[in-house]
Amino acid sequence: MRIAVLGSGYVGLTTGACLAETGNDVVCVDIIEEKVKALNRGTIPFFEPGLDALVRQNFEEGRLTFTTDVVHAVRDSLVVFIAVGTPPEEDGSADLRYVLSAARDIGRAMDGERIVITKSTVPVGTARLVREKIEAETEHPVHVCSNPEFLKEGAAVSDFRKPDRVILGVDDPGAAEVLRDLYAPFVRTGNQILVMDAASAEITKYAANAMLATRISFMNMVSRLCRRVGADVDMVRLGVGSDGRIGPTYLFPGVGYGGSCFPKDVKALACTMRELDLDSSILDAVERVNEDQKRLLAELAVERFGEDMRDRTFAFWGLAFKPNTDDMRAAPSLVTIRALLERGARVVAHDPVATRKARRILGEAVDFREQNYDALDGADALFIHTEWHPYRHPDFSRMHALLAQPVIFDGRNLYSPRAMHARGFEYYSVGRRPVAPARRLAALGARGASSPDSR
């Protein structure tokens, strides 16, 4: 099948490469000429495990090409995906200018019947708007479908190849059959292709992300309660997750969600609810709890070191909002770093892949290091924001020796408090009692410190 994908970002490039891998001829279109040139040289503009090799292989074998020529791409294809960005407006609503511009370009280029698919995350009603834009530019028949993506950053290729489900919002049985055939290689183990109307498909995407964000914010709210009363959120998480009606996923407390999806999708869905005079209070609370949680480690640092941090140096392990990506959008680390910088602290940071993008945001205000242990030398404390694998089992003796004070603020609960106490660390985590060497226990007692043998 001949396919055009408009937009060569995270979603578009993953979609194009994975569809090319199954034998389709795919052309990815982007309006940024430099990006297209880079892609033709084999340079991927972001970090996503496995995608660079997949792109290069299909490019070299001739199934995947890149261009700025929308007209040629549309006229040479039966199926056209719209996978452009939908950044948030100031009120939280999705900015559809790029989607609707792509639709207009498709309509102007069409020389026959086409199937047009919105792959971008868009609010309910967008398929209708896309159809109107296309039909205003052409007399040829068009079938506009919604096929939302469910790709996790850091696992996008795997998610596309082995989807939990494929959602098809279609307006025509014939278009549905074409798309079933297109996705057949990815659902051979029996995962579902769910066919529905376009509006239902559009809502499904937002509802799924909002539900996952809600679970995260709920457990972060519970973690605050656990810290206040001296309970252990890990035990609570296991107890709650063992209920078959709830399950264990997305119940890990932390320093809040970030990235390109959850923050903007929760806001966009809430905005849609308000526009329709519907109650958005649950979504508003999810967002509020998340923003509060991003301030947690800075709050703990102020409790420990005081407001004046002009003589303090703090190390950071992890900057990206999650592991296996270089995405710094809405990253909780930025909230903590800025709070410490505002109080006069010096920040030295390490991330395996996100340093380049973090430097664009933070500039010279942060000292970036290539090796994680180099960030620790002489620091008053270590902050952990991203659960990269190299941070999970580090050399604790080396860490203890490098740090000026063996203090760790762990926003991802990577380590056992009991083990950290035994190693001589003062250790603060999320929703668990802090631990410290004996000389610090009295000072911590007023804030709910644990006993030395606490878990």
CSV table of C-alpha atoms in Angstrom, one decimal:
chain,number,residue,atom,x,y,z
A,1,MET,CA,0.0,0.0,0.0
A,2,ARG,CA,1.2,3.5,-0.8
A,3,ILE,CA,1.0,5.8,2.3
A,4,ALA,CA,1.8,9.4,3.0
A,5,VAL,CA,2.4,10.7,6.6
A,6,LEU,CA,2.2,14.4,7.1
A,7,GLY,CA,4.4,15.3,10.0
A,8,SER,CA,7.8,13.7,10.8
A,9,GLY,CA,7.9,14.2,14.5
A,10,TYR,CA,7.7,11.5,17.2
A,11,VAL,CA,4.3,10.1,16.1
A,12,GLY,CA,4.7,10.6,12.3
A,13,LEU,CA,8.2,9.1,12.1
A,14,THR,CA,7.3,6.1,14.2
A,15,THR,CA,4.1,5.5,12.2
A,16,GLY,CA,6.0,5.8,8.9
A,17,ALA,CA,8.9,3.6,9.8
A,18,CYS,CA,6.7,0.8,11.3
A,19,LEU,CA,4.3,0.8,8.4
A,20,ALA,CA,7.2,0.7,6.0
A,21,GLU,CA,8.7,-2.3,7.9
A,22,THR,CA,5.6,-4.4,6.9
A,23,GLY,CA,6.2,-3.8,3.2
A,24,ASN,CA,4.3,-0.6,2.5
A,25,ASP,CA,5.7,2.3,0.5
A,26,VAL,CA,5.7,5.3,2.9
A,27,VAL,CA,6.6,8.9,2.3
A,28,CYS,CA,7.0,11.2,5.3
A,29,VAL,CA,6.3,14.9,4.7
A,30,ASP,CA,7.5,17.8,6.7
A,31,ILE,CA,7.5,21.5,6.0
A,32,ILE,CA,10.9,22.0,7.7
A,33,GLU,CA,13.4,21.6,5.0
A,34,GLU,CA,16.4,21.1,7.3
A,35,LYS,CA,14.6,18.3,9.1
A,36,VAL,CA,13.9,16.5,5.9
A,37,LYS,CA,17.5,16.9,4.8
A,38,ALA,CA,18.7,15.5,8.2
A,39,LEU,CA,16.3,12.5,7.9
A,40,ASN,CA,17.6,11.8,4.4
A,41,ARG,CA,21.1,11.7,6.0
A,42,GLY,CA,19.8,9.2,8.6
A,43,THR,CA,19.7,11.7,11.5
A,44,ILE,CA,16.7,11.4,13.8
A,45,PRO,CA,15.8,14.6,15.5
A,46,PHE,CA,15.0,13.0,18.9
A,47,PHE,CA,16.0,10.0,21.0
A,48,GLU,CA,13.7,7.0,20.8
A,49,PRO,CA,15.2,3.5,21.3
A,50,GLY,CA,15.2,1.4,18.1
A,51,LEU,CA,13.7,4.0,15.9
A,52,ASP,CA,16.9,5.2,14.3
A,53,ALA,CA,17.9,1.7,13.1
A,54,LEU,CA,14.3,1.1,11.8
A,55,VAL,CA,14.3,4.3,9.9
A,56,ARG,CA,17.7,3.7,8.3
A,57,GLN,CA,16.9,0.1,7.3
A,58,ASN,CA,13.6,1.0,5.6
A,59,PHE,CA,15.2,4.1,4.0
A,60,GLU,CA,18.1,2.1,2.6
A,61,GLU,CA,15.7,-0.5,1.3
A,62,GLY,CA,13.6,2.1,-0.5
A,63,ARG,CA,10.3,1.7,1.4
A,64,LEU,CA,10.6,4.9,3.4
A,65,THR,CA,11.3,8.3,1.9
A,66,PHE,CA,11.2,11.9,3.1
A,67,THR,CA,10.1,15.1,1.3
A,68,THR,CA,8.7,18.6,1.7
A,69,ASP,CA,6.5,18.1,-1.4
A,70,VAL,CA,2.9,17.6,-0.1
A,71,VAL,CA,1.3,17.5,-3.5
A,72,HIS,CA,3.4,14.6,-4.8
A,73,ALA,CA,3.1,12.7,-1.5
A,74,VAL,CA,-0.7,12.9,-1.5
A,75,ARG,CA,-1.2,12.2,-5.2
A,76,ASP,CA,1.1,9.1,-4.9
A,77,SER,CA,-0.8,7.6,-2.0
A,78,LEU,CA,-4.1,6.0,-1.2
A,79,VAL,CA,-3.9,6.6,2.6
A,80,VAL,CA,-2.8,9.9,4.1
A,81,PHE,CA,-2.0,10.2,7.8
A,82,ILE,CA,-2.1,13.6,9.5
A,83,ALA,CA,0.5,13.4,12.3
A,84,VAL,CA,1.4,17.0,13.0
A,85,GLY,CA,1.7,18.7,16.4
A,86,THR,CA,-1.2,19.9,18.4
A,87,PRO,CA,0.4,22.1,21.0
A,88,PRO,CA,-1.7,23.6,23.9
A,89,GLU,CA,-3.2,27.1,23.6
A,90,GLU,CA,-3.0,29.4,26.7
A,91,ASP,CA,-6.3,28.1,27.9
A,92,GLY,CA,-5.2,24.5,27.6
A,93,SER,CA,-7.2,23.7,24.4
A,94,ALA,CA,-5.5,21.9,21.6
A,95,ASP,CA,-4.1,24.2,18.8
A,96,LEU,CA,-5.4,22.7,15.6
A,97,ARG,CA,-3.9,25.1,13.2
A,98,TYR,CA,-1.3,22.6,11.9
A,99,VAL,CA,-3.9,19.8,11.6
A,100,LEU,CA,-6.3,22.0,9.6
A,101,SER,CA,-3.5,23.4,7.5
A,102,ALA,CA,-2.5,19.8,6.6
A,103,ALA,CA,-6.1,19.1,5.8
A,104,ARG,CA,-6.3,22.1,3.5
A,105,ASP,CA,-3.1,21.0,1.7
A,106,ILE,CA,-4.5,17.5,1.2
A,107,GLY,CA,-7.6,18.8,-0.3
A,108,ARG,CA,-5.7,21.0,-2.7
A,109,ALA,CA,-3.5,18.1,-3.8
A,110,MET,CA,-6.1,15.4,-4.2
A,111,ASP,CA,-6.6,14.1,-7.7
A,112,GLY,CA,-8.9,11.2,-6.7
A,113,GLU,CA,-10.5,9.5,-3.8
A,114,ARG,CA,-8.5,9.3,-0.6
A,115,ILE,CA,-8.6,7.9,3.0
A,116,VAL,CA,-7.4,10.6,5.4
A,117,ILE,CA,-6.5,9.6,8.9
A,118,THR,CA,-6.0,11.9,11.9
A,119,LYS,CA,-3.1,10.3,13.9
A,120,SER,CA,-2.5,13.4,15.9
A,121,THR,CA,-4.2,13.7,19.3
A,122,VAL,CA,-7.2,15.9,18.7
A,123,PRO,CA,-10.3,16.9,20.5
A,124,VAL,CA,-13.7,15.5,19.7
A,125,GLY,CA,-15.1,17.0,16.5
A,126,THR,CA,-11.8,17.4,14.7
A,127,ALA,CA,-12.5,14.7,12.1
A,128,ARG,CA,-15.6,16.7,11.1
A,129,LEU,CA,-13.5,19.9,10.8
A,130,VAL,CA,-10.8,18.1,8.8
A,131,ARG,CA,-13.5,16.8,6.4
A,132,GLU,CA,-14.9,20.4,6.0
A,133,LYS,CA,-11.4,21.8,5.2
A,134,ILE,CA,-10.7,19.1,2.6
A,135,GLU,CA,-14.1,19.2,0.9
A,136,ALA,CA,-13.7,23.0,0.6
A,137,GLU,CA,-10.7,22.4,-1.6
A,138,THR,CA,-11.7,19.4,-3.8
A,139,GLU,CA,-14.6,17.7,-5.4
A,140,HIS,CA,-13.0,14.2,-5.0
A,141,PRO,CA,-14.5,11.9,-2.4
A,142,VAL,CA,-12.6,11.7,0.9
A,143,HIS,CA,-13.1,9.4,3.9
A,144,VAL,CA,-11.8,11.0,7.1
A,145,CYS,CA,-11.0,8.6,9.9
A,146,SER,CA,-9.6,8.9,13.5
A,147,ASN,CA,-6.8,6.5,14.4
A,148,PRO,CA,-5.4,7.8,17.7
A,149,GLU,CA,-1.9,6.7,18.7
A,150,PHE,CA,-1.1,5.0,22.0
A,151,LEU,CA,2.7,5.2,21.9
A,152,LYS,CA,4.7,5.5,25.1
A,153,GLU,CA,7.9,7.6,24.7
A,154,GLY,CA,10.8,5.2,25.2
A,155,ALA,CA,8.8,2.2,23.9
A,156,ALA,CA,7.1,3.7,20.8
A,157,VAL,CA,8.4,1.1,18.3
A,158,SER,CA,7.4,-1.8,20.5
A,159,ASP,CA,4.0,-0.2,21.2
A,160,PHE,CA,3.3,0.2,17.4
A,161,ARG,CA,4.4,-3.3,16.6
A,162,LYS,CA,2.5,-4.9,19.4
A,163,PRO,CA,-0.4,-2.7,20.2
A,164,ASP,CA,-2.8,-3.4,23.1
A,165,ARG,CA,-5.6,-2.3,20.7
A,166,VAL,CA,-6.0,-0.4,17.4
A,167,ILE,CA,-8.8,2.2,17.5
A,168,LEU,CA,-10.4,3.0,14.2
A,169,GLY,CA,-13.0,5.8,14.0
A,170,VAL,CA,-14.4,5.5,10.5
A,171,ASP,CA,-17.2,6.9,8.3
A,172,ASP,CA,-17.3,4.2,5.7
A,173,PRO,CA,-17.2,0.3,5.7
A,174,GLY,CA,-14.8,0.3,2.8
A,175,ALA,CA,-12.3,2.6,4.5
A,176,ALA,CA,-12.6,0.4,7.6
A,177,GLU,CA,-11.5,-2.7,5.6
A,178,VAL,CA,-8.5,-0.9,4.1
A,179,LEU,CA,-7.4,0.1,7.6
A,180,ARG,CA,-8.0,-3.4,9.0
A,181,ASP,CA,-5.8,-4.7,6.2
A,182,LEU,CA,-3.1,-2.1,7.0
A,183,TYR,CA,-3.0,-3.0,10.6
A,184,ALA,CA,-3.4,-6.8,10.2
A,185,PRO,CA,0.4,-7.5,10.6
A,186,PHE,CA,0.4,-5.9,14.0
A,187,VAL,CA,-2.5,-7.8,15.6
A,188,ARG,CA,-1.7,-11.4,14.6
A,189,THR,CA,-1.6,-12.5,18.2
A,190,GLY,CA,-5.3,-11.5,18.7
A,191,ASN,CA,-5.1,-8.0,20.0
A,192,GLN,CA,-8.2,-6.1,19.1
A,193,ILE,CA,-9.0,-3.8,16.3
A,194,LEU,CA,-11.9,-1.7,17.6
A,195,VAL,CA,-14.1,0.0,14.9
A,196,MET,CA,-16.3,2.9,16.0
A,197,ASP,CA,-17.4,6.4,15.0
A,198,ALA,CA,-14.8,9.1,14.8
A,199,ALA,CA,-16.0,11.1,17.8
A,200,SER,CA,-15.8,8.0,20.0
A,201,ALA,CA,-12.3,7.3,18.8
A,202,GLU,CA,-11.2,10.9,19.5
A,203,ILE,CA,-12.6,10.8,23.1
A,204,THR,CA,-11.0,7.4,23.7
A,205,LYS,CA,-7.5,8.8,23.3
A,206,TYR,CA,-8.1,11.7,25.7
A,207,ALA,CA,-10.0,9.5,28.2
A,208,ALA,CA,-7.2,6.9,28.2
A,209,ASN,CA,-4.5,9.4,28.9
A,210,ALA,CA,-6.6,11.2,31.5
A,211,MET,CA,-7.3,8.0,33.3
A,212,LEU,CA,-3.6,7.1,33.5
A,213,ALA,CA,-2.8,10.6,34.7
A,214,THR,CA,-5.5,10.3,37.3
A,215,ARG,CA,-4.0,7.1,38.7
A,216,ILE,CA,-0.6,8.8,39.0
A,217,SER,CA,-2.0,11.9,40.7
A,218,PHE,CA,-4.1,9.8,43.0
A,219,MET,CA,-1.1,7.9,44.3
A,220,ASN,CA,0.9,11.0,44.6
A,221,MET,CA,-1.9,12.5,46.8
A,222,VAL,CA,-1.8,9.3,48.9
A,223,SER,CA,2.0,9.6,49.2
A,224,ARG,CA,1.5,13.0,50.8
A,225,LEU,CA,-0.8,11.4,53.4
A,226,CYS,CA,1.7,8.6,54.0
A,227,ARG,CA,4.5,11.0,54.6
A,228,ARG,CA,2.4,13.0,57.0
A,229,VAL,CA,1.3,10.1,59.2
A,230,GLY,CA,4.5,8.0,58.9
A,231,ALA,CA,3.0,5.2,56.6
A,232,ASP,CA,4.8,3.6,53.7
A,233,VAL,CA,3.3,4.3,50.3
A,234,ASP,CA,5.0,1.2,48.8
A,235,MET,CA,3.0,-1.0,51.1
A,236,VAL,CA,-0.2,0.9,50.3
A,237,ARG,CA,0.6,0.7,46.6
A,238,LEU,CA,0.9,-3.1,46.8
A,239,GLY,CA,-2.2,-3.4,48.8
A,240,VAL,CA,-4.3,-1.3,46.4
A,241,GLY,CA,-2.8,-2.8,43.3
A,242,SER,CA,-3.5,-6.4,44.4
A,243,ASP,CA,-7.2,-5.7,44.0
A,244,GLY,CA,-8.1,-7.2,40.6
A,245,ARG,CA,-10.5,-4.4,39.9
A,246,ILE,CA,-7.7,-1.9,40.1
A,247,GLY,CA,-4.4,-3.6,39.1
A,248,PRO,CA,-0.8,-2.5,39.8
A,249,THR,CA,0.0,-0.3,36.8
A,250,TYR,CA,0.5,3.4,37.0
A,251,LEU,CA,0.3,3.4,40.8
A,252,PHE,CA,4.0,4.3,41.4
A,253,PRO,CA,4.3,7.6,43.3
A,254,GLY,CA,6.9,10.1,42.2
A,255,VAL,CA,7.5,13.7,41.5
A,256,GLY,CA,4.7,14.1,38.9
A,257,TYR,CA,4.2,13.3,35.3
A,258,GLY,CA,5.6,15.3,32.4
A,259,GLY,CA,6.2,14.9,28.7
A,260,SER,CA,4.2,15.8,25.7
A,261,CYS,CA,1.0,13.8,26.3
A,262,PHE,CA,-0.4,13.7,29.8
A,263,PRO,CA,-0.1,17.4,30.7
A,264,LYS,CA,-1.6,18.7,27.5
A,265,ASP,CA,-4.2,16.0,27.1
A,266,VAL,CA,-5.6,16.4,30.6
A,267,LYS,CA,-5.8,20.2,30.0
A,268,ALA,CA,-7.4,19.8,26.6
A,269,LEU,CA,-10.0,17.3,27.8
A,270,ALA,CA,-10.8,19.6,30.7
A,271,CYS,CA,-11.1,22.5,28.3
A,272,THR,CA,-13.5,20.6,26.1
A,273,MET,CA,-15.7,19.7,29.1
A,274,ARG,CA,-15.8,23.4,30.2
A,275,GLU,CA,-16.7,24.5,26.6
A,276,LEU,CA,-19.7,22.1,26.7
A,277,ASP,CA,-20.7,23.3,30.2
A,278,LEU,CA,-19.7,20.0,31.8
A,279,ASP,CA,-18.0,19.4,35.1
A,280,SER,CA,-14.2,19.2,34.7
A,281,SER,CA,-13.4,19.1,38.4
A,282,ILE,CA,-11.7,15.7,38.4
A,283,LEU,CA,-9.4,16.7,35.6
A,284,ASP,CA,-8.7,20.0,37.3
A,285,ALA,CA,-7.7,18.2,40.5
A,286,VAL,CA,-5.5,15.8,38.6
A,287,GLU,CA,-3.6,18.7,37.1
A,288,ARG,CA,-3.4,20.6,40.4
A,289,VAL,CA,-2.1,17.6,42.3
A,290,ASN,CA,0.5,17.0,39.6
A,291,GLU,CA,1.8,20.5,39.7
A,292,ASP,CA,2.0,20.4,43.5
A,293,GLN,CA,3.9,17.1,43.4
A,294,LYS,CA,6.6,18.6,41.1
A,295,ARG,CA,7.5,20.9,44.0
A,296,LEU,CA,8.0,18.1,46.5
A,297,LEU,CA,11.8,17.6,46.3
A,298,ALA,CA,12.4,21.4,46.5
A,299,GLU,CA,10.1,21.5,49.6
A,300,LEU,CA,12.1,18.7,51.2
A,301,ALA,CA,15.4,20.4,50.4
A,302,VAL,CA,14.1,23.7,52.0
A,303,GLU,CA,13.1,21.7,55.1
A,304,ARG,CA,16.6,20.2,55.2
A,305,PHE,CA,18.9,23.1,54.2
A,306,GLY,CA,16.8,26.2,54.7
A,307,GLU,CA,15.7,28.9,52.3
A,308,ASP,CA,19.2,30.4,51.8
A,309,MET,CA,21.1,28.0,49.6
A,310,ARG,CA,23.8,30.4,48.3
A,311,ASP,CA,26.6,28.2,49.7
A,312,ARG,CA,25.1,24.9,48.5
A,313,THR,CA,25.9,22.7,45.6
A,314,PHE,CA,23.4,20.1,44.5
A,315,ALA,CA,23.8,17.1,42.1
A,316,PHE,CA,21.1,15.9,39.8
A,317,TRP,CA,20.8,12.4,38.3
A,318,GLY,CA,18.2,12.4,35.5
A,319,LEU,CA,16.6,15.4,33.7
A,320,ALA,CA,14.2,13.9,31.1
A,321,PHE,CA,10.6,13.5,32.3
A,322,LYS,CA,11.1,9.7,32.1
A,323,PRO,CA,13.8,7.2,31.1
A,324,ASN,CA,14.5,6.2,27.5
A,325,THR,CA,13.7,9.6,26.1
A,326,ASP,CA,15.4,13.0,25.8
A,327,ASP,CA,12.0,14.8,26.2
A,328,MET,CA,12.3,17.7,28.6
A,329,ARG,CA,8.7,19.0,28.1
A,330,ALA,CA,7.1,19.6,31.5
A,331,ALA,CA,9.9,17.7,33.1
A,332,PRO,CA,9.6,17.8,37.0
A,333,SER,CA,13.4,18.2,37.2
A,334,LEU,CA,13.0,21.7,35.7
A,335,VAL,CA,10.7,22.7,38.6
A,336,THR,CA,13.2,21.5,41.2
A,337,ILE,CA,16.3,23.0,39.5
A,338,ARG,CA,14.7,26.4,39.1
A,339,ALA,CA,13.5,26.4,42.8
A,340,LEU,CA,17.1,25.7,43.9
A,341,LEU,CA,18.6,28.2,41.6
A,342,GLU,CA,16.3,30.9,42.8
A,343,ARG,CA,17.6,30.3,46.3
A,344,GLY,CA,21.2,30.7,45.2
A,345,ALA,CA,22.2,27.1,44.9
A,346,ARG,CA,24.7,25.7,42.3
A,347,VAL,CA,23.4,22.8,40.3
A,348,VAL,CA,25.5,20.1,38.6
A,349,ALA,CA,23.5,17.6,36.5
A,350,HIS,CA,23.8,14.4,34.5
A,351,ASP,CA,21.4,12.7,32.1
A,352,PRO,CA,22.4,9.9,29.7
A,353,VAL,CA,20.6,11.5,26.7
A,354,ALA,CA,18.7,14.7,27.6
A,355,THR,CA,21.6,17.0,28.3
A,356,ARG,CA,21.5,18.7,24.9
A,357,LYS,CA,17.9,19.6,25.2
A,358,ALA,CA,18.2,20.5,28.9
A,359,ARG,CA,21.1,22.9,28.1
A,360,ARG,CA,18.8,24.7,25.6
A,361,ILE,CA,16.3,25.3,28.4
A,362,LEU,CA,18.6,26.0,31.3
A,363,GLY,CA,21.7,27.4,29.5
A,364,GLU,CA,24.7,28.2,31.6
A,365,ALA,CA,22.8,28.2,34.9
A,366,VAL,CA,23.5,24.5,35.3
A,367,ASP,CA,26.8,22.7,35.1
A,368,PHE,CA,26.3,19.6,33.0
A,369,ARG,CA,28.6,16.5,33.3
A,370,GLU,CA,29.1,13.6,31.0
A,371,GLN,CA,29.5,11.0,33.8
A,372,ASN,CA,27.0,10.6,36.6
A,373,TYR,CA,29.6,10.3,39.4
A,374,ASP,CA,31.3,13.5,38.2
A,375,ALA,CA,28.2,15.4,39.3
A,376,LEU,CA,28.5,14.2,42.9
A,377,ASP,CA,31.9,15.6,43.7
A,378,GLY,CA,31.6,18.0,46.7
A,379,ALA,CA,27.8,18.2,46.4
A,380,ASP,CA,25.6,18.8,49.5
A,381,ALA,CA,22.9,16.4,48.2
A,382,LEU,CA,21.9,14.3,45.3
A,383,PHE,CA,18.5,14.7,43.6
A,384,ILE,CA,17.1,11.8,41.5
A,385,HIS,CA,14.4,12.7,39.0
A,386,THR,CA,14.6,10.0,36.3
A,387,GLU,CA,14.9,6.2,36.9
A,388,TRP,CA,17.5,5.5,34.3
A,389,HIS,CA,19.0,2.0,34.6
A,390,PRO,CA,22.5,3.1,35.5
A,391,TYR,CA,21.1,4.9,38.6
A,392,ARG,CA,19.3,1.8,39.9
A,393,HIS,CA,22.4,-0.1,41.2
A,394,PRO,CA,25.2,2.4,41.6
A,395,ASP,CA,28.4,2.2,43.7
A,396,PHE,CA,27.0,3.5,47.0
A,397,SER,CA,30.4,3.6,48.6
A,398,ARG,CA,31.7,5.8,45.8
A,399,MET,CA,28.7,8.0,46.1
A,400,HIS,CA,29.2,8.4,49.9
A,401,ALA,CA,32.8,9.3,49.4
A,402,LEU,CA,32.1,11.9,46.7
A,403,LEU,CA,29.3,13.7,48.3
A,404,ALA,CA,30.2,16.5,50.8
A,405,GLN,CA,27.1,15.4,52.7
A,406,PRO,CA,25.6,11.9,52.1
A,407,VAL,CA,22.1,13.3,51.5
A,408,ILE,CA,19.8,11.9,48.8
A,409,PHE,CA,16.4,13.2,47.6
A,410,ASP,CA,14.9,10.3,45.6
A,411,GLY,CA,11.9,11.4,43.5
A,412,ARG,CA,11.5,7.9,42.1
A,413,ASN,CA,11.9,5.6,45.1
A,414,LEU,CA,14.7,3.7,43.6
A,415,TYR,CA,16.3,2.5,46.8
A,416,SER,CA,15.3,0.8,50.0
A,417,PRO,CA,15.2,3.2,53.0
A,418,ARG,CA,16.5,0.5,55.3
A,419,ALA,CA,19.4,-0.3,53.0
A,420,MET,CA,20.2,3.4,52.6
A,421,HIS,CA,20.3,3.8,56.4
A,422,ALA,CA,22.7,0.9,56.7
A,423,ARG,CA,25.0,2.5,54.1
A,424,GLY,CA,25.1,5.7,56.1
A,425,PHE,CA,22.9,7.9,53.9
A,426,GLU,CA,20.4,10.5,54.9
A,427,TYR,CA,17.6,9.5,52.5
A,428,TYR,CA,14.3,11.2,51.5
A,429,SER,CA,11.9,9.6,49.1
A,430,VAL,CA,8.2,9.9,48.1
A,431,GLY,CA,5.6,8.8,50.6
A,432,ARG,CA,8.1,6.8,52.8
A,433,ARG,CA,9.6,7.8,56.1
A,434,PRO,CA,13.0,9.5,55.8
A,435,VAL,CA,16.1,7.8,57.3
A,436,ALA,CA,19.4,9.1,58.4
A,437,PRO,CA,22.5,8.2,60.4
A,438,ALA,CA,22.0,8.3,64.2
A,439,ARG,CA,23.2,11.9,64.6
A,440,ARG,CA,20.4,13.1,62.4
A,441,LEU,CA,17.6,11.2,63.8
A,442,ALA,CA,16.7,13.6,66.5
A,443,ALA,CA,16.5,16.5,64.1
A,444,LEU,CA,14.3,14.5,61.7
A,445,GLY,CA,12.0,13.2,64.4
A,446,ALA,CA,9.8,16.3,64.3
A,447,ARG,CA,9.2,15.6,60.6
A,448,GLY,CA,8.2,11.9,61.0
A,449,ALA,CA,11.6,10.2,60.7
A,450,SER,CA,11.8,6.5,60.8
A,451,SER,CA,13.6,4.2,63.1
A,452,PRO,CA,17.0,2.7,62.0
A,453,ASP,CA,15.4,-0.6,61.1
A,454,SER,CA,12.6,1.0,59.0
A,455,ARG,CA,12.0,-0.6,55.7
